[in-house]
Amino acid sequence: STLLASSAASDVYKRQMRAIKTAFFQMLLFLRKDMMLFAACCSPVLIGIIFKFGIPAAEEILNRYIDFPLIRYYEIFDVLFALLTPLMFCFTASMIILEELDDNIAKYLLITPLNKMGYLAARMFIPCGVAFIVSAVLLPVFSLEQMSFGKILYFSACGVLQGCTIALLVITFSTNKLEGMGITKLSSLLILGLLVPYFVPGKVQYILSFLPSFWMGKAIYEDSLSCMIISLVCFTIWISALLKKFLLKIV
């Protein structure tokens, strides 16, 4: 009986893996037909080129008129790029999920071997994994400063977690793509917590300590391992709470 149970569990697992793989490739086919979402996935390269060449050019122009050395903020620009790259992938995933929820396609998929977590894996978690790889590859290419391998991994991981947080906010509190785009714009402001440790002095900056990006900025500004850990814990709390709420939404 133990062998039969183990075999049955293995068969269920294999069916779910096949369902996840099929659902992910269906998502790619859908993406190819929507040029706006396809462009969003390609935009990190364009953003990287703008950051790599545009910011030094802007600094050169600024230095002709005012003494404002942007070079001291190069690391901030690198982190912003690391956050924006996964955000584009997660935005794409959230728009596809919202469309499927609006068209009731998601409800049909949830009663297949895919189930809820398989659906999220195909639509959100795999794109997040792809976003991490793309970010880790593009970051050293377009970064303004040399960074260690550890920092590349940390920035890329935080970028994916931030993108996932925003995507979950969008799909949890939106009912259609139009609302989703509006909430995406508003929730993208969560990234600005990154700038607080640099520009807000004293203890007043801790008002925004509930934002994971605040701890990420503090970790970079103070080169603090403890703040890095806090940022990851904070991201985990946000994602866990939003994931639970979204799963209740699609019951």
XYZ file of C-alpha atoms in Angstrom:
251
model
C 0.000 0.000 0.000
C 2.923 2.310 0.727
C 4.361 1.645 -2.724
C 0.989 2.264 -4.365
C 0.565 5.546 -2.459
C 4.080 6.612 -3.416
C 3.446 5.720 -7.072
C 0.149 7.626 -7.076
C 1.807 10.693 -5.532
C 4.571 10.493 -8.128
C 2.007 10.337 -10.951
C 0.158 13.366 -9.555
C 3.438 15.280 -9.303
C 4.397 14.416 -12.883
C 0.970 15.469 -14.186
C 1.239 18.769 -12.356
C 4.748 19.427 -13.689
C 3.538 18.749 -17.231
C 0.561 21.051 -16.634
C 2.840 23.829 -15.336
C 5.161 23.465 -18.327
C 2.234 23.568 -20.776
C 0.675 26.577 -19.034
C 3.975 28.471 -19.117
C 4.458 27.876 -22.848
C 0.849 28.953 -23.450
C 1.723 32.167 -21.627
C 4.680 32.723 -23.962
C 2.408 32.257 -26.997
C -0.026 34.801 -25.554
C 2.850 37.180 -24.874
C 3.995 37.007 -28.478
C 0.570 38.230 -29.627
C 0.455 41.214 -27.236
C 3.056 43.675 -28.488
C 2.750 45.978 -25.456
C 3.616 43.190 -23.031
C 6.290 41.836 -25.374
C 7.873 45.315 -25.501
C 7.768 45.482 -21.679
C 9.829 42.274 -21.507
C 12.374 43.673 -23.992
C 12.570 47.098 -22.326
C 15.288 46.215 -19.732
C 17.905 46.301 -22.489
C 16.767 49.775 -23.582
C 16.638 50.947 -19.951
C 20.156 49.570 -19.430
C 21.512 51.475 -22.427
C 19.907 54.699 -21.164
C 21.384 54.188 -17.690
C 24.829 53.173 -18.952
C 25.344 56.038 -21.393
C 22.660 58.601 -20.552
C 23.517 59.173 -16.893
C 27.265 59.890 -17.442
C 26.302 62.188 -20.338
C 23.784 63.993 -18.118
C 26.427 64.378 -15.412
C 28.830 65.947 -17.897
C 26.192 68.459 -18.974
C 25.215 69.263 -15.362
C 28.826 69.874 -14.361
C 29.019 72.685 -16.904
C 26.416 74.679 -14.985
C 26.239 73.389 -11.393
C 28.435 71.359 -9.086
C 26.315 68.235 -8.724
C 28.451 65.087 -9.094
C 26.091 62.267 -10.000
C 28.938 59.801 -9.590
C 28.279 59.600 -5.850
C 24.827 58.197 -6.681
C 25.891 55.675 -9.328
C 25.186 52.768 -6.999
C 21.592 53.982 -6.563
C 21.120 53.980 -10.334
C 22.532 50.444 -10.500
C 20.070 49.262 -7.854
C 17.175 51.024 -9.594
C 18.089 49.176 -12.776
C 18.191 45.901 -10.834
C 14.671 46.653 -9.538
C 13.220 47.800 -12.857
C 14.309 44.737 -14.840
C 12.276 42.148 -12.847
C 9.454 44.677 -12.491
C 8.899 44.569 -16.254
C 8.613 40.771 -16.233
C 6.335 40.752 -13.177
C 4.171 43.504 -14.683
C 3.715 41.337 -17.781
C 2.777 38.318 -15.670
C 0.270 40.328 -13.620
C -1.449 41.691 -16.749
C -1.848 38.169 -18.174
C -3.260 36.891 -14.870
C -5.742 39.780 -14.704
C -6.911 39.124 -18.251
C -7.404 35.438 -17.504
C -9.307 36.252 -14.313
C -11.476 38.757 -16.179
C -12.236 36.219 -18.944
C -12.824 33.422 -16.401
C -10.037 31.393 -18.033
C -8.198 31.126 -14.720
C -11.177 29.381 -13.060
C -11.091 26.620 -15.660
C -7.334 26.217 -15.287
C -7.622 25.917 -11.502
C -9.781 22.773 -11.719
C -7.226 21.006 -13.925
C -4.141 19.215 -12.500
C -2.531 22.677 -12.555
C -4.432 23.821 -9.386
C -3.805 27.145 -7.607
C -0.118 26.840 -6.821
C 0.640 25.335 -10.210
C -1.161 28.255 -11.848
C 0.898 30.746 -9.858
C 4.076 28.807 -10.638
C 3.388 28.990 -14.390
C 2.226 32.588 -14.406
C 4.321 34.207 -11.666
C 7.114 32.128 -10.142
C 8.732 30.893 -13.378
C 8.725 34.448 -14.838
C 10.315 35.591 -11.562
C 13.039 32.976 -12.014
C 13.624 34.156 -15.582
C 13.700 37.767 -14.340
C 16.375 36.877 -11.773
C 18.598 35.345 -14.464
C 18.074 38.265 -16.874
C 18.791 40.784 -14.115
C 21.948 38.947 -13.001
C 23.188 38.890 -16.614
C 22.291 42.485 -17.539
C 23.356 44.137 -14.278
C 27.140 43.736 -14.710
C 26.804 44.731 -18.387
C 24.973 48.007 -17.772
C 26.077 48.889 -14.237
C 27.797 52.223 -13.704
C 30.057 50.814 -10.996
C 31.967 47.579 -10.632
C 30.196 45.281 -8.183
C 30.967 41.977 -6.556
C 29.230 38.734 -7.492
C 27.510 38.765 -4.093
C 26.037 42.211 -4.707
C 24.829 41.191 -8.162
C 22.976 38.238 -6.628
C 21.563 40.367 -3.791
C 20.383 43.189 -6.068
C 18.866 40.717 -8.530
C 17.110 38.787 -5.755
C 15.710 41.983 -4.224
C 14.603 43.137 -7.668
C 12.666 39.901 -8.187
C 11.126 40.057 -4.700
C 10.114 43.700 -5.231
C 8.650 42.873 -8.640
C 6.759 39.909 -7.182
C 5.415 42.099 -4.352
C 4.117 44.718 -6.785
C 2.642 42.066 -9.101
C 0.789 40.441 -6.177
C -0.537 43.852 -5.100
C -1.825 44.389 -8.639
C -3.542 41.023 -9.108
C -4.957 41.038 -5.569
C -6.541 44.494 -5.622
C -7.422 44.857 -9.331
C -10.400 43.448 -11.207
C -9.225 44.203 -14.752
C -6.163 45.286 -16.751
C -7.092 48.984 -16.660
C -7.223 49.003 -12.869
C -4.086 46.893 -12.864
C -2.109 49.472 -14.818
C -3.204 52.189 -12.409
C -2.274 50.158 -9.336
C 1.051 49.227 -10.961
C 1.922 52.916 -11.270
C 0.957 53.613 -7.663
C 2.601 50.522 -6.183
C 5.806 51.244 -8.102
C 6.254 54.135 -5.674
C 7.203 51.471 -3.102
C 10.599 51.420 -4.796
C 11.240 54.986 -3.608
C 11.940 53.680 -0.105
C 15.372 52.902 -1.531
C 16.209 56.632 -1.613
C 15.180 57.463 1.955
C 18.462 56.536 3.749
C 20.375 58.739 1.288
C 18.259 61.881 1.511
C 16.290 61.780 4.794
C 18.495 62.367 7.869
C 17.936 61.143 11.398
C 15.418 58.769 12.889
C 12.493 60.246 10.940
C 13.514 57.988 8.039
C 12.262 54.961 10.010
C 8.686 56.065 9.299
C 9.084 54.100 6.064
C 10.734 51.108 7.697
C 7.733 48.934 6.718
C 8.959 49.116 3.107
C 11.405 46.368 2.067
C 13.070 48.835 -0.323
C 13.901 51.088 2.665
C 15.973 48.313 4.247
C 17.534 47.540 0.903
C 18.615 51.189 0.570
C 19.880 51.201 4.141
C 21.840 47.991 3.533
C 23.594 49.606 0.571
C 24.100 53.008 2.204
C 25.544 51.558 5.418
C 27.018 48.406 3.833
C 25.130 46.471 6.505
C 24.603 42.708 6.393
C 21.902 42.909 9.083
C 19.898 45.377 6.970
C 20.242 43.041 3.988
C 18.721 40.230 6.049
C 15.927 42.508 7.331
C 15.097 43.537 3.757
C 14.751 39.887 2.690
C 12.598 39.079 5.739
C 10.434 42.132 5.021
C 9.975 41.065 1.396
C 8.998 37.574 2.584
C 6.348 38.959 4.947
C 4.830 41.160 2.232
C 4.765 38.366 -0.340
C 3.344 35.790 2.108
C 0.509 38.125 3.172
C -0.363 39.124 -0.407
C -0.155 35.535 -1.659
C -2.568 34.380 1.035
C -5.004 37.177 0.137
C -4.794 36.418 -3.588
C -5.420 32.688 -3.054
C -8.576 33.596 -1.092
C -9.642 35.856 -3.972
C -9.572 33.059 -6.535
C -11.468 30.471 -4.452
